[in-house]
XYZ file of C-alpha atoms in Angstrom:
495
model
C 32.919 23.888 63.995
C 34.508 25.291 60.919
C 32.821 28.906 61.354
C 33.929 28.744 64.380
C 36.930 27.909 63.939
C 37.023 31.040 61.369
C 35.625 33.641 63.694
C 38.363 32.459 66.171
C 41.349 33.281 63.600
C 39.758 36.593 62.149
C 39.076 37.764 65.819
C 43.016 36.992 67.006
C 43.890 38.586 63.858
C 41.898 42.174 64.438
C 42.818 41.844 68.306
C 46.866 41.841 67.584
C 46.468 45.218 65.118
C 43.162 46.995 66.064
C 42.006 46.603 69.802
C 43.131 45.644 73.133
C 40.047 43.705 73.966
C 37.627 41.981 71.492
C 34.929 39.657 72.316
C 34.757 36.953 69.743
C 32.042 34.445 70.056
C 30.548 32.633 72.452
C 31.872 29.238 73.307
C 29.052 26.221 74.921
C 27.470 28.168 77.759
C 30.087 30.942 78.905
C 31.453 33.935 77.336
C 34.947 33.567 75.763
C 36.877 36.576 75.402
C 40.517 37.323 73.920
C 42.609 40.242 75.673
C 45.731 42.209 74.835
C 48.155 43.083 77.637
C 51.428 44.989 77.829
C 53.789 44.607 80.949
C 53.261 47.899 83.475
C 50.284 49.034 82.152
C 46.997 47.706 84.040
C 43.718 46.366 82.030
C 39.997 46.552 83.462
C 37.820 44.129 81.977
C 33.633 43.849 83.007
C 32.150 41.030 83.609
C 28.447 42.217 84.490
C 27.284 38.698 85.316
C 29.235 38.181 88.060
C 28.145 36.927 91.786
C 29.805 39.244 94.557
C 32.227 36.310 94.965
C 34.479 34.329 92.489
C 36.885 31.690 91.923
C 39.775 32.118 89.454
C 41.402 29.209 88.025
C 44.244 28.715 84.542
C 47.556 29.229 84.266
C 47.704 33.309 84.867
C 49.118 33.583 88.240
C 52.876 33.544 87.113
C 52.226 36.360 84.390
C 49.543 38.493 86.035
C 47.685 40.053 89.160
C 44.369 40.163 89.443
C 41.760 42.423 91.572
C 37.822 41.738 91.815
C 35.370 44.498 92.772
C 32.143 43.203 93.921
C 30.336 46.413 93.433
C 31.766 47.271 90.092
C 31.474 43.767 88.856
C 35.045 44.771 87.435
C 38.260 42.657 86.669
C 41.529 44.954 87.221
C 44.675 42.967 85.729
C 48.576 44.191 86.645
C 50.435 42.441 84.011
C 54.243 41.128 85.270
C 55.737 38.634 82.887
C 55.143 38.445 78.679
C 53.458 35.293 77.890
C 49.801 33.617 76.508
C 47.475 32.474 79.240
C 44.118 31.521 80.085
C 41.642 32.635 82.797
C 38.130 31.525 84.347
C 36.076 33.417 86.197
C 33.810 30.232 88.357
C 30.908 30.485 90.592
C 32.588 29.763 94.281
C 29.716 27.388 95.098
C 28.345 25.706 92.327
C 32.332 26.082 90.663
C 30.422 26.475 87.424
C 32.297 28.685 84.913
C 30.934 31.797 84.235
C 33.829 33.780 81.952
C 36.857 32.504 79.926
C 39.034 34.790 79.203
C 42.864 33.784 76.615
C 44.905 36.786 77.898
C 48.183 37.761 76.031
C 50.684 39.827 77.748
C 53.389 41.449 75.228
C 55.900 43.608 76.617
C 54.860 46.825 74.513
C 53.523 47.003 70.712
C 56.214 45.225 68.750
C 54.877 46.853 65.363
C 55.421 50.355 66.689
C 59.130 49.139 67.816
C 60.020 47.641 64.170
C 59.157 50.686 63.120
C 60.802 53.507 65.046
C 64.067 51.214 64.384
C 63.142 51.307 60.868
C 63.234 54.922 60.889
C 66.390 55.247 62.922
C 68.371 52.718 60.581
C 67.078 53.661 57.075
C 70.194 54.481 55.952
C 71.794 51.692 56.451
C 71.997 48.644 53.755
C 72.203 45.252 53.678
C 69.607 44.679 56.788
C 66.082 43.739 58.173
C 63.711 43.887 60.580
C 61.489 41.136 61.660
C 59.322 40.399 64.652
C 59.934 37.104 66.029
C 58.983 35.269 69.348
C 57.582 38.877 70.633
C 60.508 40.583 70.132
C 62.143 42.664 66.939
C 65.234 40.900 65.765
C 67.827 43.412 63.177
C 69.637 40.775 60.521
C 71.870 40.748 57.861
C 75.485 41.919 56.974
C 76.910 45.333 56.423
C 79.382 46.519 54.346
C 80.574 49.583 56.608
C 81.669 48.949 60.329
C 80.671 52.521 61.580
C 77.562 51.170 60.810
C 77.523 48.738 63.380
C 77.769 51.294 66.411
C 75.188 52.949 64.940
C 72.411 49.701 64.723
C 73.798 48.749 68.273
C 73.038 52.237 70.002
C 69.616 52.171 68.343
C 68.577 48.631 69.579
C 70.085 49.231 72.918
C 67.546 52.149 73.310
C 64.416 49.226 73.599
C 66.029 46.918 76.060
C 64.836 43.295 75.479
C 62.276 44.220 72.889
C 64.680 44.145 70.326
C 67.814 42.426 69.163
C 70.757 42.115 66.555
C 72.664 39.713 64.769
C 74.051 41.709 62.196
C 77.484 41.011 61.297
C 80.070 42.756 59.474
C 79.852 41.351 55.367
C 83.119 39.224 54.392
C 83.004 41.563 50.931
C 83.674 44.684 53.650
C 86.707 42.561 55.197
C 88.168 41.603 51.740
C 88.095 45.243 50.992
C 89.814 46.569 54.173
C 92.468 43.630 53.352
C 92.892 45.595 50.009
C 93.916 48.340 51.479
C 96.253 47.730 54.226
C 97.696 45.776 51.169
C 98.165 48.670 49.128
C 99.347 51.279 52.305
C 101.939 48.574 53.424
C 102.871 48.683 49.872
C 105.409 46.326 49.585
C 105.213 43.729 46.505
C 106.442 41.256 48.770
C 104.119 41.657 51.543
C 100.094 40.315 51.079
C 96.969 40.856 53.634
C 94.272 38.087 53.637
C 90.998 38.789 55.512
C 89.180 35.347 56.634
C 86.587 35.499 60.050
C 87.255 38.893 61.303
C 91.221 38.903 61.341
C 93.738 40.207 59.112
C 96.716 37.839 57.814
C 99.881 39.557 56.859
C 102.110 37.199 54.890
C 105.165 37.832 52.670
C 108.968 38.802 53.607
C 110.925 41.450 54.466
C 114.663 42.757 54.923
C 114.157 44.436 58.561
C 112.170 44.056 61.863
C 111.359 47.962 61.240
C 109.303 47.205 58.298
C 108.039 44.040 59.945
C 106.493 46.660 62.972
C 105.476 49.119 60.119
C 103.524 46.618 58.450
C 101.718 45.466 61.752
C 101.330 49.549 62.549
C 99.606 50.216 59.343
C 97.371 46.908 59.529
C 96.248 47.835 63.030
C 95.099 51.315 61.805
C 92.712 49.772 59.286
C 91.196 47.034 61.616
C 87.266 47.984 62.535
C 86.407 48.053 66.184
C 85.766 44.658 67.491
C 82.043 43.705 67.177
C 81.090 41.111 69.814
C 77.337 39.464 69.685
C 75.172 39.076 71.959
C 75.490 36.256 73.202
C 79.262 36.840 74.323
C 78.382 39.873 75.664
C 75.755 38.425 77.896
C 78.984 35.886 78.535
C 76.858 32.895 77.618
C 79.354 31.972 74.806
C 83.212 32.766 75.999
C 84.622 34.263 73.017
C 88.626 33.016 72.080
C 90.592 36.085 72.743
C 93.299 36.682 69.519
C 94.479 40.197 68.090
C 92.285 41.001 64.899
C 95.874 41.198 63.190
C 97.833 38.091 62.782
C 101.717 38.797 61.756
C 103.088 35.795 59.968
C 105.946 38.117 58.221
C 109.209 36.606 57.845
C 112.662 38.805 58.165
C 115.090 37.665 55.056
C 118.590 36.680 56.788
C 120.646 39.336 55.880
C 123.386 39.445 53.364
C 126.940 39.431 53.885
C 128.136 43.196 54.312
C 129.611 44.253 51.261
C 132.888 46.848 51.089
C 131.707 50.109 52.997
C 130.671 52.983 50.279
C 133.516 56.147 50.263
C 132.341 59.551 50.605
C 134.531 62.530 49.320
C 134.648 65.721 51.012
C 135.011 68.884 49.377
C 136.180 71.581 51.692
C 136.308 75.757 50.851
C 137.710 77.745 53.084
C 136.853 81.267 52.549
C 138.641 84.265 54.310
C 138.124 88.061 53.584
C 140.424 90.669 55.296
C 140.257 94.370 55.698
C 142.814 96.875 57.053
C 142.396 101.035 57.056
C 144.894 102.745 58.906
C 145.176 106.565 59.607
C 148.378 108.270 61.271
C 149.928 111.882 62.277
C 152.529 112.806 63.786
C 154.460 116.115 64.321
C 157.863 115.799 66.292
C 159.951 118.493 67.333
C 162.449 117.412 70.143
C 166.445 118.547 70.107
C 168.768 117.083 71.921
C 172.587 118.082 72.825
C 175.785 115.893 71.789
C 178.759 116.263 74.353
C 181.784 115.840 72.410
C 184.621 116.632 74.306
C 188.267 114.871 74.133
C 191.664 115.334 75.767
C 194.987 114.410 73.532
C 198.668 113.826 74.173
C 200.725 114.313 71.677
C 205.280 114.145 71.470
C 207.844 114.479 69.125
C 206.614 116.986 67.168
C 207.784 120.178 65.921
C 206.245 122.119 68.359
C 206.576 122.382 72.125
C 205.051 119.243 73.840
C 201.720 119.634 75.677
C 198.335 119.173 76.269
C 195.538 119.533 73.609
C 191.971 119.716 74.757
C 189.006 120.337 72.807
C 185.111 120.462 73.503
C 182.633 119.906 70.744
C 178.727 119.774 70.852
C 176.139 118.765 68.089
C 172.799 119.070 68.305
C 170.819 116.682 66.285
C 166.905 116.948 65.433
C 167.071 120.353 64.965
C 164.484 120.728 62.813
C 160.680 119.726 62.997
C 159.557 116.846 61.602
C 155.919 116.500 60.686
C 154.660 112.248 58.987
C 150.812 111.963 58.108
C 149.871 108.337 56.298
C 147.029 106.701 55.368
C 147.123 102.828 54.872
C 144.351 100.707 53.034
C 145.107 96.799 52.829
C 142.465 93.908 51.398
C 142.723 90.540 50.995
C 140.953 87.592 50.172
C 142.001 83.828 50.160
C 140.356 80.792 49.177
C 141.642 77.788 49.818
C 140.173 74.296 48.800
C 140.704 70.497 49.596
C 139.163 67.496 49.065
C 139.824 63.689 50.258
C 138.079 60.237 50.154
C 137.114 59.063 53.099
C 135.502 55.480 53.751
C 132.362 55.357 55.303
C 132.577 55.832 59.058
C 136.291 56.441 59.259
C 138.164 59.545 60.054
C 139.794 61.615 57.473
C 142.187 64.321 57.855
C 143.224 67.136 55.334
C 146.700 69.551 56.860
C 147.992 72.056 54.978
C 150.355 74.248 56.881
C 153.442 76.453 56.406
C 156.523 77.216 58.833
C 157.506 81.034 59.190
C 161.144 81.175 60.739
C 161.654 84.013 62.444
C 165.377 84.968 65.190
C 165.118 84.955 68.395
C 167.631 85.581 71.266
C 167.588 82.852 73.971
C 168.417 83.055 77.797
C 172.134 82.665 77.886
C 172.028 85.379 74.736
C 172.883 83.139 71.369
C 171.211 83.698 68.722
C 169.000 81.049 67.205
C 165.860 80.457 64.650
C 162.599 79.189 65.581
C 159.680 78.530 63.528
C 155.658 79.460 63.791
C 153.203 77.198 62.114
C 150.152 78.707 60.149
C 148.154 76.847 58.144
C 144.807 74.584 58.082
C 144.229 71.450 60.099
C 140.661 70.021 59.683
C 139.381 66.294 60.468
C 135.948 64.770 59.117
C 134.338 61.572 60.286
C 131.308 61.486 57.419
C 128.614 58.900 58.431
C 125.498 57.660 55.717
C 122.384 57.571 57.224
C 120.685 54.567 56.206
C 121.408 51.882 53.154
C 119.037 54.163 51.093
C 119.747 57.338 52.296
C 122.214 59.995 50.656
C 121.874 61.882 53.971
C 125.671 61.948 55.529
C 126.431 62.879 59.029
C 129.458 64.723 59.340
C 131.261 65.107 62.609
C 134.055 67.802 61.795
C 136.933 69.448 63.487
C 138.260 72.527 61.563
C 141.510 74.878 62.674
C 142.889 77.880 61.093
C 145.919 79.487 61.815
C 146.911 82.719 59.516
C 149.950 84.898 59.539
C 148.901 88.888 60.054
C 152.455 90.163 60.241
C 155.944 90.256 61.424
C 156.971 91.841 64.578
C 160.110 92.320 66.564
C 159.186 89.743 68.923
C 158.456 86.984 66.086
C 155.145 86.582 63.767
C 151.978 87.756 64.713
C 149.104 85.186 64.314
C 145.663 84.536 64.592
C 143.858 81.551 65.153
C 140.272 80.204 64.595
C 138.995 76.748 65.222
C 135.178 75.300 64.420
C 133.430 72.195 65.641
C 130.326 70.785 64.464
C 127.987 67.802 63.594
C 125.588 68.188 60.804
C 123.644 65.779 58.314
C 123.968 67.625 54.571
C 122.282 65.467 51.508
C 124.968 64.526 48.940
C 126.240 66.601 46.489
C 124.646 69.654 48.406
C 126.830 72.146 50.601
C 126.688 73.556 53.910
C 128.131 76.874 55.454
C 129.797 74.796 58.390
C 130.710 77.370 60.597
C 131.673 81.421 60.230
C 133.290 84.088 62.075
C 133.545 87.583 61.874
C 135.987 89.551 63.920
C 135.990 93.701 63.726
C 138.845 95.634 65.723
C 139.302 99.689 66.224
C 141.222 101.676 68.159
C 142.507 105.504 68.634
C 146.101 106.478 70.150
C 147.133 109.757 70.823
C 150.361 111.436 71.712
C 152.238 108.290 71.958
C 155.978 108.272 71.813
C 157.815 105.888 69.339
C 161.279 104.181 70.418
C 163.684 106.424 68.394
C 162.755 109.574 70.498
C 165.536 111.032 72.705
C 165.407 110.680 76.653
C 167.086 113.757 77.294
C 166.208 116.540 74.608
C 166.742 120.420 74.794
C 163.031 121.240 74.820
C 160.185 118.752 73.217
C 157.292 119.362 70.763
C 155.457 116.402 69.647
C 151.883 115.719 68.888
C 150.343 112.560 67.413
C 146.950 110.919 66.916
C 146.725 106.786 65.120
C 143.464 105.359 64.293
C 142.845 101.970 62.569
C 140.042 99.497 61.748
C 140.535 95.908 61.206
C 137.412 93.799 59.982
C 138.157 90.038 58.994
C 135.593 87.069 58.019
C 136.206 83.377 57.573
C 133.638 81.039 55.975
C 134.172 76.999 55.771
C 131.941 74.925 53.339
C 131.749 71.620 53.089
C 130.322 69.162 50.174
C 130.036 65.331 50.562
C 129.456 63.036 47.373
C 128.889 59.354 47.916
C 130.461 57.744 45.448
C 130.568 53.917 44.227
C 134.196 53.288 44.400
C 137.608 55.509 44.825
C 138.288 55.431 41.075
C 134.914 57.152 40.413
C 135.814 60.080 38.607
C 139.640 59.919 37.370
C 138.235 59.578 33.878
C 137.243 63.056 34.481
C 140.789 63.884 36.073
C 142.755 62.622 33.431
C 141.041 64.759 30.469
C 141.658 67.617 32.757
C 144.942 66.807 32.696
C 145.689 64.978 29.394
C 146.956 61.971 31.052
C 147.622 58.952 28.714
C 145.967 55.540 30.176
């Protein structure tokens, strides 16, 4: 019973890794076989003793089809179902058994599976492979999570022959918690890792660095990695967000006295003036300067006295040629403290009387402004900024010269919003204006209306370039007396 019970293990042994079929021993008065099926792929099997009719009895029918042909004396089997199951083959009319066949249907060679998955995954550490209740199972932990798509597309390739539980380690999880610690970083602000989700903890002083926090954390999280059992929804998995914010926003502080800014404005003008005249005037003109007198009690005989006098003036030619160069430059600078958010204004401007005749003919002084106007509303950009926002207004009115109707002006104004870094300037605005222009033959005033004969020639030309520059320089300073150490050395003032 022993040997037999030997030959039995050492022939299931050699069957599962060297052939399909093997014929161990023989068992009482009937042939026992042992047979190795795979589902989809058909088996024959002989059984040369075999009447031209048989009876088939076991527990086969659920896992397997069978055919009989008579004239063959052949068994065909069409395996369905993975399972272990036994067969005998029995003489319809004395229903003695004639074969006895222990038939094992696998659904392909689990060996060969292991290790084409093996192969696939060999990079990979921290798993194994084993081959367990005829199917390959892939275990153990992993330390990267791309990993995990990679062991899941490789295992989905075989269908149910193989499976994973392979989970991401806790030593990968601590790590990623390291370093959406150290991105955040915040010394305030700690990341915990603990089954699959990510615990931020710690305080803050603004909902924006709250979100930031969460933003960052989110970033770092691995995709989700569901096993199999909740994705063949036979476990319902809770549903939560693999990052768990548990930051607290600090109440904030009382707001302290607003922070001053001080503007430093240039103003920056360069003017140039070329003018080139001639003129050659010939034009005479006759005086009438006749008179009637009266004159008694003189010596003589009384009478009339009439005389007739003419003069001509502008007798003689006249010939003016000039050439006029003018160039100036002026430079004018300001500065004011301004509180933060608040809107500062810096005038300087100068009345220029000039007379003028009004309507009813009296005579009567008026005045023309010139002068700079500008107004500032500065703005710091954030508690930790030293960006300032400058909203700014600017208006320039300059004197160019006197004429008989009153003073000539021009006038330039700038708008603009900018965001300059403190203590760094900015070319606000510029403009530059160019002017030129050719006369010829033009008559001045003094010229007579009703001359003897007239000779006059005359060509002008002039070119008029001007350019005007503001800059502007905030400083953020602590307080308003920041700084008046500095004035009163300049000055020599005594505290």
């Amino acid at each position: 019973m022993k040997t037999l019970f030997k030959n039995f293990i050492f022939a299931f042994v050699f069957a599962s890794f060297v052939a399909p079929t093997v014929l161990l021993a023989k068992r009482r008065n009937h042939p026992y076989k042992y047979i190795s099926l795979y589902v989809g792929v058909y088996h024959d099997e002989k059984i040369p003793g075999a009447p031209g009719k048989i009876s088939k009895s076991g527990t086969f029918s659920k896992y397997t089809k069978i055919n009989y042909s008579s004239s063959r004396k052949n068994l065909r089997f069409y395996p369905t179902k993975p399972g272990l199951v036994t067969l005998f083959i029995k003489s319809p009319s004395s229903g003695k058994i004639l074969y006895e066949f222990r038939l094992e249907i696998q659904k392909t060679r689990l060996n060969k599976v292991a290790k084409e998955i093996r192969e696939l995954i060999r990079g990979v550490d921290g798993i194994t492979i084993k081959i367990i209740n005829s199917k390959v199972i892939v275990d153990g932990q992993i330390l990267l999570p791309r990993d995990m798509a990679r062991i899941h597309n490789v295992v989905r390739q075989y269908g149910d022959l193989a499976s994973s539980l392979v989970t991401l380690s806790p030593l990968a999880q601590r790590k990623i918690a390291q370093l959406i610690e150290r991105d955040i970083n915040n010394p305030e602000v700690t990341v915990r890792a603990i089954n699959n989700k990510f615990i931020l903890e710690g305080t803050v002083d603004s909902s924006l660095q709250r979100d930031q926090a969460q933003t960052i954390a989110e970033a770092y999280v691995p995709d989700v990695i569901i096993n199999q059992a909740v994705a063949e929804k036979k476990v319902l998995a809770k549903r939560s967000k693999p990052v768990i914010n548990l930051i607290i926003i600090r109440e904030a502080k009382a707001a302290g006295p607003k922070k001053i800014i001080q503007m430093v404005i240039h103003y920056v003008e360069l003017q140039k003036d070329y003018g080139k005249s001639f003129r050659f005037q010939w034009t005479p003109d006759l005086g009438d300067g006749s008179a009637v007198s009266f004159s008694t009690g003189s010596r003589g005989a009384a009478g009339v006295v009439s005389s007739i006098t003419g003069t001509i003036s502008n007798l003689l030619p006249k010939l003016n040629w000039a050439k006029e160069h003018g160039h100036a430059r002026i430079l004018q600078s300001s500065s004011i403290l301004v509180e933060d958010g608040q809107l500062g204004n810096v005038n300087s401007v100068q009345k220029v009387p000039y007379r003028n005749i009004t309507k009813e003919g009296l005579a009567s002084t008026s005045f023309e402004e010139t002068g700079i106007r500008a107004s500032i509303t500065p703005q710091i950009i954030g508690d930790r900024s030293d960006s300032v926002k400058l909203k700014m207004n600017f208006s320039v009115k300059a004197l160019i010269g006197i004429t008989p109707a009153g003073p000539l002006t021009s006038q330039r104004e700038i708008q603009s919003v900018i965001v300059v870094r403190s203590g760094q300037s900015a070319a606000v605005g510029g403009l530059i204006s160019s002017e030129k222009g050719t006369s010829y033959n033009k008559l001045p005033t003094n010229v007579s209306s009703n001359p003897l004969f007239s000779l006059y020639s005359s060509k002008t030309f002039r070119n008029n370039k001007s350019q005007f520059v503001v800059f502007v320089t905030p400083l953020i300073k602590s307080s308003a007396s920041e700084g008046s150490d500095k004035i009163k050395r300049k000055f020599r003032l005594r505290k």
